[in-house]
Coordinates of C-alpha atoms and ligand atoms in Angstrom, one line a residue:
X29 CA 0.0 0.0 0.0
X30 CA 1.0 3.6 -0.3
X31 CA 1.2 5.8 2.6
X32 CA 0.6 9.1 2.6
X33 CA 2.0 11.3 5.2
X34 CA 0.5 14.0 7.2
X35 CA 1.8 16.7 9.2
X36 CA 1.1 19.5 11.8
X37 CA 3.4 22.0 13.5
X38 CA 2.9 23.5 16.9
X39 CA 5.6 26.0 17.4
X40 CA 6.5 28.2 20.5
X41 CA 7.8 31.4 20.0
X42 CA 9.4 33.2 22.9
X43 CA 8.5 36.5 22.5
X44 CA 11.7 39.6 22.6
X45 CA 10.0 41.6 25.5
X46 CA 12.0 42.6 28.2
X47 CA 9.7 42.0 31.3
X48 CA 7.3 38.7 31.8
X49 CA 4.1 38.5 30.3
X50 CA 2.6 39.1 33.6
X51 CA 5.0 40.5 35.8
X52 CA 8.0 42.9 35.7
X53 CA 10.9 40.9 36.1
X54 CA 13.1 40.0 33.4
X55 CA 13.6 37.7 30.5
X56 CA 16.8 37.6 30.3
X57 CA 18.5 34.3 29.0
X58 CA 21.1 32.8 31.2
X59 CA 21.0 34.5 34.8
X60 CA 21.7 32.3 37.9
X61 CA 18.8 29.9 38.8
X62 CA 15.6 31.7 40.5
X63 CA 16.9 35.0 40.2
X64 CA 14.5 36.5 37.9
X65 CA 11.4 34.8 39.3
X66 CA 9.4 37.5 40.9
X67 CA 6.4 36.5 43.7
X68 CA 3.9 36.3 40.4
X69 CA 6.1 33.7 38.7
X70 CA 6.3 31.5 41.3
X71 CA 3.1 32.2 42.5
X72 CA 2.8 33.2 45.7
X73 CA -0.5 33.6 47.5
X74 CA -2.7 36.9 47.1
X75 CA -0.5 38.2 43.5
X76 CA -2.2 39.0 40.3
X77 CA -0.9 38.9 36.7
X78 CA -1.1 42.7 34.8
X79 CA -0.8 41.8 31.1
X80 CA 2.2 42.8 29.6
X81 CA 1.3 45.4 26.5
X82 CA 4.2 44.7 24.1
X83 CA 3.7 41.0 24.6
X84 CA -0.2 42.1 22.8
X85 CA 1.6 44.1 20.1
X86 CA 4.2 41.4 19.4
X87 CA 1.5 38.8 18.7
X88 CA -0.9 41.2 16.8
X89 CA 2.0 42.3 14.2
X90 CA 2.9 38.7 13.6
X91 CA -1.1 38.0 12.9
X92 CA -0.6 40.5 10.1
X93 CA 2.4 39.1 9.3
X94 CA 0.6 35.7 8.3
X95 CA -2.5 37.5 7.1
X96 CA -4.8 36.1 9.9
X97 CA -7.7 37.5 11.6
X98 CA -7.0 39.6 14.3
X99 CA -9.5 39.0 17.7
X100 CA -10.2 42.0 19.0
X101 CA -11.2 40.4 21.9
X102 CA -9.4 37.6 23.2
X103 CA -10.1 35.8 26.7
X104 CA -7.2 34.3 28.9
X105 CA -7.6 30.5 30.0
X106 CA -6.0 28.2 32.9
X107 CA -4.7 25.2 31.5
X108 CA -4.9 22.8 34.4
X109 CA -2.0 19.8 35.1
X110 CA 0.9 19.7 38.2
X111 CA 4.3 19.4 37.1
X112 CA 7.1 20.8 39.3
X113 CA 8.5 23.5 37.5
X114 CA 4.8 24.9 37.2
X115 CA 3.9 26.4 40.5
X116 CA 0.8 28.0 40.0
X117 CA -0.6 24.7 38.9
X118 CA -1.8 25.8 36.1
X119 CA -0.1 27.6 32.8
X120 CA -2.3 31.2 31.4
X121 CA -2.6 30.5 27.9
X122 CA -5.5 31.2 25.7
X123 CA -8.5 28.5 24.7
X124 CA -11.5 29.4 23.0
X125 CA -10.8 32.7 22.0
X126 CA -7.0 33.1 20.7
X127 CA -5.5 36.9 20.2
X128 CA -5.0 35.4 16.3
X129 CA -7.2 33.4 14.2
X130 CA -7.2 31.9 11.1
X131 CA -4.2 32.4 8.8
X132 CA -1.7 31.1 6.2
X133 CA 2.0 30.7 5.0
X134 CA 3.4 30.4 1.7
X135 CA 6.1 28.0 1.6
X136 CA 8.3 26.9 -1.6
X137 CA 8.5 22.9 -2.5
X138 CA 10.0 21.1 -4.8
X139 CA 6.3 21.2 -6.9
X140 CA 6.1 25.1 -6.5
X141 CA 4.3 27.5 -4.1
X142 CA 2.2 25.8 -1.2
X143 CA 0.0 27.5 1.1
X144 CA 0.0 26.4 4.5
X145 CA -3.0 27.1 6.8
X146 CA -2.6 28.6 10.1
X147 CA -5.2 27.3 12.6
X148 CA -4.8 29.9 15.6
X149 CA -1.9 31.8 17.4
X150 CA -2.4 32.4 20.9
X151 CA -0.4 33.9 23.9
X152 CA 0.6 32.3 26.8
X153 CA 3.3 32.7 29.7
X154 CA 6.4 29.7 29.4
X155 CA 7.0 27.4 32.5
X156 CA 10.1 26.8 34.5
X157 CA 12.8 24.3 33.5
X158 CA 13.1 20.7 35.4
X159 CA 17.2 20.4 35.4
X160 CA 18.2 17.0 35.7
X161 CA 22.3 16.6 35.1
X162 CA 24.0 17.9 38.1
X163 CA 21.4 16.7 40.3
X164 CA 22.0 12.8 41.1
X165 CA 18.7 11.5 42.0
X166 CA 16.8 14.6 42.4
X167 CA 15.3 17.4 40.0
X168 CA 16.5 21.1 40.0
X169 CA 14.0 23.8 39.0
X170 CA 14.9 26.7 37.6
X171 CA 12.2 29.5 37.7
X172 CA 13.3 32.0 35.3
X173 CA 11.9 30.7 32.5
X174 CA 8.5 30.8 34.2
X175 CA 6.3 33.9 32.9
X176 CA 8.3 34.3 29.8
X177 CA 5.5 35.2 27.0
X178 CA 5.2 33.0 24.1
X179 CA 2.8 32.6 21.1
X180 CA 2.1 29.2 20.1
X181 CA 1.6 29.3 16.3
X182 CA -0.7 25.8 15.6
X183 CA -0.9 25.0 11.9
X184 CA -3.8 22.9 9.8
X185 CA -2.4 19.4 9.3
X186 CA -1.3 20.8 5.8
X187 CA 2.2 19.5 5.4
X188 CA 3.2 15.3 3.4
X189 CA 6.8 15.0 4.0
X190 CA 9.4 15.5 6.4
X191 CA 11.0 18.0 4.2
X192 CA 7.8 19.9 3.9
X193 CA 7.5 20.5 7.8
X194 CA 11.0 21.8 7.5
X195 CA 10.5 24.1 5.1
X196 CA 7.5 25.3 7.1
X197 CA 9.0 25.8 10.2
X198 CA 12.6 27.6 9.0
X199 CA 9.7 29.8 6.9
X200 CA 8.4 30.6 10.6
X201 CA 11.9 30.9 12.0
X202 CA 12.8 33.5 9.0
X203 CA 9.5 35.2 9.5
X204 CA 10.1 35.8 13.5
X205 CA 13.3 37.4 13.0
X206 CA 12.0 39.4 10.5
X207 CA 9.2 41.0 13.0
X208 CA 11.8 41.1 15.4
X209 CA 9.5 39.4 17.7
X210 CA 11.7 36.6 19.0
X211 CA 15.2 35.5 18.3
X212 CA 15.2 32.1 16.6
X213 CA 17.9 30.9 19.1
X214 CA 16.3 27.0 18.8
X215 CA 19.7 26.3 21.6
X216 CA 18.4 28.2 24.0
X217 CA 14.7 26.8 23.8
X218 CA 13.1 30.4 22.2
X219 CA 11.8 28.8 19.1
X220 CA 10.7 25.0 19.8
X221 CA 8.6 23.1 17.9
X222 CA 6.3 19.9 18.7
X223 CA 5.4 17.5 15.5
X224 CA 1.7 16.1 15.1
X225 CA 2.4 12.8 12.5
X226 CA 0.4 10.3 11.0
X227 CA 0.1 8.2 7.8
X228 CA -2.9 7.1 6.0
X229 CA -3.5 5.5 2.5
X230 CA -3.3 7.4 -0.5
X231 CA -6.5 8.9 -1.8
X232 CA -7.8 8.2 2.0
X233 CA -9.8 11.5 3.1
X234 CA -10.5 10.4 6.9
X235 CA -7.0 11.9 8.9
X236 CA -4.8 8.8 10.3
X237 CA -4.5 8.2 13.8
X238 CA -1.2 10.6 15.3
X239 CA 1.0 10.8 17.5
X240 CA 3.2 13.7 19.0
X241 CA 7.0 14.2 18.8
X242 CA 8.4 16.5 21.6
X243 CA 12.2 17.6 22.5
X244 CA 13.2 18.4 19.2
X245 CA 15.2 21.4 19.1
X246 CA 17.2 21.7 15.9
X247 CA 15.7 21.6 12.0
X248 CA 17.7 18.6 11.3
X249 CA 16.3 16.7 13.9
X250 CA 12.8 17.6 13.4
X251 CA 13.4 16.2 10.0
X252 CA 14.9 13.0 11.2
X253 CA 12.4 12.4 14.1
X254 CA 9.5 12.8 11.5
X255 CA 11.0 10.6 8.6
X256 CA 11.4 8.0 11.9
X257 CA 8.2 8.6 12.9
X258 CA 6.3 8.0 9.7
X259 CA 8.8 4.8 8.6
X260 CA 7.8 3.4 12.9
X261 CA 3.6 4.3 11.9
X262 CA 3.7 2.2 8.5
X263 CA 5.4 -0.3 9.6
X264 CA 2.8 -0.8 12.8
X265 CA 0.2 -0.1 10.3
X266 CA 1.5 -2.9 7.8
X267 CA 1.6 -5.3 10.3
X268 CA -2.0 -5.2 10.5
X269 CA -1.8 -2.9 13.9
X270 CA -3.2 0.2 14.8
X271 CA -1.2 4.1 16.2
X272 CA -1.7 4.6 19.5
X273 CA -2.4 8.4 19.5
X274 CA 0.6 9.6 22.3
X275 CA 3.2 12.2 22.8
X276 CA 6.2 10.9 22.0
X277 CA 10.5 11.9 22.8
X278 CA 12.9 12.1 20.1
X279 CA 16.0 10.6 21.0
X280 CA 18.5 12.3 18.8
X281 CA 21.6 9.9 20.2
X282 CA 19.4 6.7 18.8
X283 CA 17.7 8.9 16.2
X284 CA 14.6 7.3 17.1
X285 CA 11.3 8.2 19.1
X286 CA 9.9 6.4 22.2
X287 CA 6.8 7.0 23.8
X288 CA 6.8 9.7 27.1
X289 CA 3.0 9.3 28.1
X290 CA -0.7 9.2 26.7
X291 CA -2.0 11.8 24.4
X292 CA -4.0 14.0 26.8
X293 CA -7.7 14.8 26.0
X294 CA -8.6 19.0 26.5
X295 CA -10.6 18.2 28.8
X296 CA -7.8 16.5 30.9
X297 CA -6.7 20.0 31.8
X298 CA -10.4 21.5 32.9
X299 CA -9.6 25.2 30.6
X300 CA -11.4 27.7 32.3
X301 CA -11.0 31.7 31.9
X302 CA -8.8 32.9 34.4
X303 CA -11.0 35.0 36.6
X304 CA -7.9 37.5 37.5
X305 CA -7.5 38.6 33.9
X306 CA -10.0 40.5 31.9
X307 CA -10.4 39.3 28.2
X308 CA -8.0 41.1 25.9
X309 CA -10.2 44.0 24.0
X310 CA -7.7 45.8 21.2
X311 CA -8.9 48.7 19.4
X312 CA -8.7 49.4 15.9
X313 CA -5.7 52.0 16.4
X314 CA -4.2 49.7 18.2
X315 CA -4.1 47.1 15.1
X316 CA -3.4 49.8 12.3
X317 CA -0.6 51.1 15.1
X318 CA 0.8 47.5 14.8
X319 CA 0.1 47.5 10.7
X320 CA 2.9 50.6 10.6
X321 CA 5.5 48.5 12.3
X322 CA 5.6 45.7 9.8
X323 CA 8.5 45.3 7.5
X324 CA 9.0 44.1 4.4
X325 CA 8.6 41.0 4.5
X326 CA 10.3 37.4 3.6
X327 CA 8.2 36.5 0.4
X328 CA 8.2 40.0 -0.2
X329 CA 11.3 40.7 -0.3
X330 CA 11.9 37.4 -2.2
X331 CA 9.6 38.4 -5.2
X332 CA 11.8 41.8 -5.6
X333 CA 15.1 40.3 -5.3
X334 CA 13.6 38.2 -8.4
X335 CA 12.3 40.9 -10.1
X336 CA 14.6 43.8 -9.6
X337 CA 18.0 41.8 -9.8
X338 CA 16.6 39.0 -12.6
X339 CA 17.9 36.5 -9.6
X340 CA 16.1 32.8 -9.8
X341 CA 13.7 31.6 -6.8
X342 CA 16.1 29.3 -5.0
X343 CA 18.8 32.3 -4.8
X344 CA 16.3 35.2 -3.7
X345 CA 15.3 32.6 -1.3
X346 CA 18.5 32.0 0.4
X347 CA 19.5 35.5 0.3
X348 CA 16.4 36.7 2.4
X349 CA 16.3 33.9 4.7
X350 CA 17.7 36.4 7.4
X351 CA 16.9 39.9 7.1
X352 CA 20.6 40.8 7.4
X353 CA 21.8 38.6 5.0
X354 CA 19.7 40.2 2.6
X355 CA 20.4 43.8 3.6
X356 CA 24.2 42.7 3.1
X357 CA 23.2 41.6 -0.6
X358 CA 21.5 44.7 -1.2
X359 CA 24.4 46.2 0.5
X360 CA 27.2 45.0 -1.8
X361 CA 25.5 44.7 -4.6
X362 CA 24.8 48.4 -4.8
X363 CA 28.2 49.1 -4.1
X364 CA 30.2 46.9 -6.7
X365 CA 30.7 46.9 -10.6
X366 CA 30.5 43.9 -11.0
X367 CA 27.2 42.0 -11.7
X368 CA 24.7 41.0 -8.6
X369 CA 24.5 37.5 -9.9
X370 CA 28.3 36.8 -9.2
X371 CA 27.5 38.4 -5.8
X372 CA 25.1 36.3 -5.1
X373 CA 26.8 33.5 -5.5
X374 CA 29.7 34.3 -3.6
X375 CA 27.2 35.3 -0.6
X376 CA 25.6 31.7 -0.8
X377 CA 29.0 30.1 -1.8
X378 CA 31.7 31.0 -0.3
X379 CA 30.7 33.6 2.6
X380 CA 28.1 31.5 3.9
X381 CA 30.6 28.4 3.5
X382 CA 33.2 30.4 5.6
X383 CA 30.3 31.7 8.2
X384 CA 28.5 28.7 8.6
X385 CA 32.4 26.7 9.5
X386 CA 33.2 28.9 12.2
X387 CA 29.1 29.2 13.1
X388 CA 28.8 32.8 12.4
X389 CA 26.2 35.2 11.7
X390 CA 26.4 37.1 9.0
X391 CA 26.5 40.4 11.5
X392 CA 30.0 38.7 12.5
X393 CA 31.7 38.1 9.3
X394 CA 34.8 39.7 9.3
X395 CA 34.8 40.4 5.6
X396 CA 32.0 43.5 5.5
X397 CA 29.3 43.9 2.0
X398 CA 31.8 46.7 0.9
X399 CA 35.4 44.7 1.4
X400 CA 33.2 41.9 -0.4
X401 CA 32.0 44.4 -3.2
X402 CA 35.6 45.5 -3.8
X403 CA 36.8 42.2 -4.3
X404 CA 34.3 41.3 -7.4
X405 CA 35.5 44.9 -9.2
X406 CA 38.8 43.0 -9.3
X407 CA 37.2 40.3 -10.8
X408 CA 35.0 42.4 -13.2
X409 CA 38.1 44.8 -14.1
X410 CA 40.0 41.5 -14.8
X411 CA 42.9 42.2 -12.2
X412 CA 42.3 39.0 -10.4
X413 CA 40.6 35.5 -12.0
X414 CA 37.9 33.6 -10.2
X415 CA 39.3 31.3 -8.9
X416 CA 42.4 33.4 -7.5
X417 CA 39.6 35.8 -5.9
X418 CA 39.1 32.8 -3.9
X419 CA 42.8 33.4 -1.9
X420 CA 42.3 36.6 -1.9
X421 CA 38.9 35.9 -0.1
X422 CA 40.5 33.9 2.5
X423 CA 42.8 36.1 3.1
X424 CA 40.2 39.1 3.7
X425 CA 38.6 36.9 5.9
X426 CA 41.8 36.4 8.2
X427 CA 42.3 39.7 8.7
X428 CA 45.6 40.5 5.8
X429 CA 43.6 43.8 4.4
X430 CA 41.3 44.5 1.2
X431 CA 41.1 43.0 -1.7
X432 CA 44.1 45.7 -3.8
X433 CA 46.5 45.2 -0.3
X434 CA 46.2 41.6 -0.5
X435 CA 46.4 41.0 -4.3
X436 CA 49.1 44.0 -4.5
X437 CA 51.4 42.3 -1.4
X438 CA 51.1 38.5 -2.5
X439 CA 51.8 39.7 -6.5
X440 CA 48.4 37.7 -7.5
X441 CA 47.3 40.4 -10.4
X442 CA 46.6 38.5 -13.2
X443 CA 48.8 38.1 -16.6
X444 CA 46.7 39.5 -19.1
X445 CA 50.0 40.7 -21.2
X446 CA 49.5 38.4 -24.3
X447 CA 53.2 38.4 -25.3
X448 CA 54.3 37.4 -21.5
X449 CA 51.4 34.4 -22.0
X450 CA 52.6 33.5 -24.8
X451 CA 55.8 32.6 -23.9
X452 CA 54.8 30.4 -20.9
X453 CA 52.5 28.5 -23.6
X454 CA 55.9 28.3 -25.9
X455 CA 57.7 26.7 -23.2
X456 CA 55.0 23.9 -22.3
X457 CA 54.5 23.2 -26.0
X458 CA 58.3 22.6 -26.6
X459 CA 57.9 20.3 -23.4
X460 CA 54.7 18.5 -24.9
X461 CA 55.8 16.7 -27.7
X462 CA 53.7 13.5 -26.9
X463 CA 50.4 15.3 -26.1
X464 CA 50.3 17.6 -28.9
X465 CA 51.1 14.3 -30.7
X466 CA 47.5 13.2 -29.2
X467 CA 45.5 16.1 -29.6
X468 CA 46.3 16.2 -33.4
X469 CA 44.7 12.5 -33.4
X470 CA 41.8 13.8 -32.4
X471 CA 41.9 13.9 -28.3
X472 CA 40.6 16.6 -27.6
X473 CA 40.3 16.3 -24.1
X474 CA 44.2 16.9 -24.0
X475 CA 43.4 20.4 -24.5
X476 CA 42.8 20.9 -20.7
X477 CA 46.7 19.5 -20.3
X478 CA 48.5 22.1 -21.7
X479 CA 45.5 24.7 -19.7
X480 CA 46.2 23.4 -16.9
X481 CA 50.1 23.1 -16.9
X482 CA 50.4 26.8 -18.1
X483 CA 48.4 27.7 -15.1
X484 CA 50.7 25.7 -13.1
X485 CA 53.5 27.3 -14.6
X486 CA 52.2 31.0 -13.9
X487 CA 50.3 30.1 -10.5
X488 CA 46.7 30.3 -11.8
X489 CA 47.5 34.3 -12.8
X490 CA 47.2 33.7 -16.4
X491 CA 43.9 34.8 -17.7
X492 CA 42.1 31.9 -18.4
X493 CA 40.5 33.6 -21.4
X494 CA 43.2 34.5 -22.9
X495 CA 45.3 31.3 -22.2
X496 CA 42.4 29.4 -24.4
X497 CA 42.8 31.7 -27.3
X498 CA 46.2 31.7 -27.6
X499 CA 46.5 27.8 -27.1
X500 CA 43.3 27.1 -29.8
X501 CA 45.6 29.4 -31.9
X502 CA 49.1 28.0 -31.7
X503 CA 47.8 24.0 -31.5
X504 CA 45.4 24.5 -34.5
X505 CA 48.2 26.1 -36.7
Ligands
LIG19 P1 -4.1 19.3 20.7 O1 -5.0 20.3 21.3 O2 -4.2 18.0 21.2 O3 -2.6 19.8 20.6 P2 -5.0 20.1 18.0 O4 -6.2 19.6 17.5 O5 -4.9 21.5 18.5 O6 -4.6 19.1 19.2 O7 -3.9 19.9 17.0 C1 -2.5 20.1 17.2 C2 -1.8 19.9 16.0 O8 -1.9 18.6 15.4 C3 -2.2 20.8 14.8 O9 -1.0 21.4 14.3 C4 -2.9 19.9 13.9 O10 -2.7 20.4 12.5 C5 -2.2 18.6 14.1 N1 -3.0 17.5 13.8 C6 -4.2 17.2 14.2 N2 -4.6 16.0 13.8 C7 -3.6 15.5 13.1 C8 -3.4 14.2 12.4 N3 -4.3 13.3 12.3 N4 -2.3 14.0 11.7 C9 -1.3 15.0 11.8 N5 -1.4 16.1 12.4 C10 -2.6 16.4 13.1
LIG20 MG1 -1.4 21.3 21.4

């Protein structure tokens, strides 16, 4: 039989505010345990939660973001269930009445553009982190993390592959950093995702039976815990068994997922509005306030990069996967002589080679848009080739100068003086007598011999053009 896969991602976005969603104290990553847990995050008796007004915006402007329906009213809930590192008891979040409603994505595939649906984004305050290394035998809890605002952006079951739910969520993870809402560090838990999966026959309407994959916190492994997932469901399925519907750990050690406990029901956690919050009413400045703050954004700025720099799909794409990246594009192309498609590839070659070795932002590259523009005039203007643009590269990137110090202190211009080239060529020809022998036989591929040992011979500085003219010349005599 064939299986068709089905997909739907539930992703947590820690908001960028300063201050908790309902309290003052801050959000900052990585202070000592329980220092930034005020007496409303770890609930103590008699305190009440004051919503936190940028949290609102932040999930309002990524609503527009996704083209979703904005609630203006929106009612907080109490999720019900005891866990240690939740000491209210319950976790605020929002039920029947989410801040944002129905939306969409536009994702590229491999079969063109595919909308995604968006079910519901709504807000609700993070819980504390269970430690267990360090702690033999007992749990830490760490309260910090407690009150932190997230949205949780809940898709339609929309996505059939592994590959698809990728695409989705680095989409989301692009878009985010674009609204400077959250940022994307997936380490440090501030953009998580949870994986709903299950199979059913092709041509099968009726949605399969699914399970739930937690702990995955990088897009690789969300790949490989799906692919798992989906192989683990057809073979039960094939076997003539049935999906038990559970949440589910990914393992990324074994690469495999194993079951953490039994899919619980809503009603499991008795939702009920949380009688210390009134509902969340936004006015229509309030909106069109947040509409002014928007960038432009990802597909946006994808469909110009195509249009106004003739750039194909797949490049504009990679370009604006992070706003900076892009601006550093825009940046250098604007700045060089050379034509924006040879930047482009050395920004998704080469740079992003060199950033992505040493795990660098494009913000930390130590070779700037401009020292980057310089370096293809001397390819354009024909001081340097290709391929010795790529030394020079490196050496911008440790720190030896610009492109005219570097190619002016290592001697790399390039020979374009004919006579001087046509000597070298001389000399390997009078050396050659067997292959020339060969290429008059017809072996053509010989040609790339004599290239090749006149580049050797002038340390890749001959122009390449011009060391194929002369040598079609002087072999076809
Ligand atoms: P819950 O409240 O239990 O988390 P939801 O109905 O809100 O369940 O759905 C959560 C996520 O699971 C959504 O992203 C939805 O698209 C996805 N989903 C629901 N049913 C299926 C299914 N049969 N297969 C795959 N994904 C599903
Ligand atoms: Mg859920």
């Amino acid at each position: 039989m064939n299986w068709e896969p089905v997909i739907g991602l539930e992703i947590h976005v820690q908001l960028l505010t300063h201050s908790k969603i309902f309290s003052g104290a801050s959000t900052a990553f990585g202070a000592d345990a329980n220092t930034q847990a005020c007496a409303v995050d770890v609930a103590l008796p008699g305190v009440l939660p004051v919503m936190n007004e940028q949290a609102a915006r932040m999930a309002v402007k990524f609503g527009l973001a996704v083209d979703a329906k904005i609630n203006r009213r929106s009612v907080f809930a109490r999720k019900n269930y005891f866990y240690p590192d939740l000491p209210k008891g319950y976790q605020i979040s929002q039920y029947e009445l989410p801040i944002v409603g129905e939306g969409n994505l536009i994702i590229d595939t491999d079969d063109g553009q595919k909308r995604i649906g968006i079910t519901r984004a709504h807000l609700e305050e993070d819980a504390g982190k269970s430690l267990h290394e360090d702690y033999h035998g007992m749990t830490g809890i760490d309260l910090n993390r407690a009150g932190t605002p997230l949205i949780e952006i809940v898709s339609e079951p929309d996505m059939r592959s592994a590959k698809e739910a990728v695409t989705y969520l680095k989409k989301m993870h692009t878009l985010v950093r674009y609204l400077d809402i959250c940022d994307g560090n997936m380490q440090e838990g501030s953009f998580r995702c949870d994986a709903n999966v299950s199979v059913r026959p092709v041509g099968q309407q009726e949605l399969g039976t699914r399970t739930e994959l937690k702990n995955i916190n990088s897009f690789r492994f969300v790949e490989r815990a799906i692919e798992y997932e989906i192989e683990r469901q057809i073979d039960i399925l094939e076997d003539g068994g049935s999906v038990v519907q559970e949440t589910r750990l990914y393992d990324p050690d074994k690469g495999e997922t194993r079951p953490m406990r039994t899919k619980e029901e809503a009603h499991d956690y008795r939702y009920f509005p949380d009688p210390d919050l009134p509902p969340l009413e936004l006015d229509d400045d309030f909106v069109e306030a947040t509409r002014q703050t928007l960038p432009e954004l990802p597909n946006a700025k994808q469909t110009r990069f195509m249009s106004q720099y003739g750039l194909s799909r797949e490049d504009s794409s990679q370009l604006t996967a992070a706003k900076e990246l892009a601006e550093y594009f825009e940046a250098a192309a604007g700045a060089t002589k050379g034509d924006v498609k040879t930047v482009s590839n050395w920004i998704i070659g080469d740079l992003s080679g060199y950033l992505n070795k040493e795990h660098r932002e494009i913000a930390e590259s130590p070779v700037g848009a401009r020292q980057l523009a310089l370096l293809i005039d001397r390819i354009h203007d024909n001081t340097i080739s290709g391929k010795i643009a790529k030394e020079v590269f490196d050496a911008m990137w440790h720190g030896e100068g610009d492109a005219d110090d570097i190619i002016n202190d290592k001697g790399l211009k390039q020979i374009t003086d004919t006579s001087a080239i046509e000597t070298v060529i001389d000399e390997v020809l009078t050396r050659s007598a067997l292959q020339i022998e060969q290429y008059k036989s017809g072996q053509n591929k010989v040609f790339g011999y004599f290239v090749g040992q006149v580049m050797k011979a002038t340390k890749g500085k001959a122009n390449p053009q011009q060391v194929n003219q002369i040598l079609q010349r002087k072999l076809d005599a």
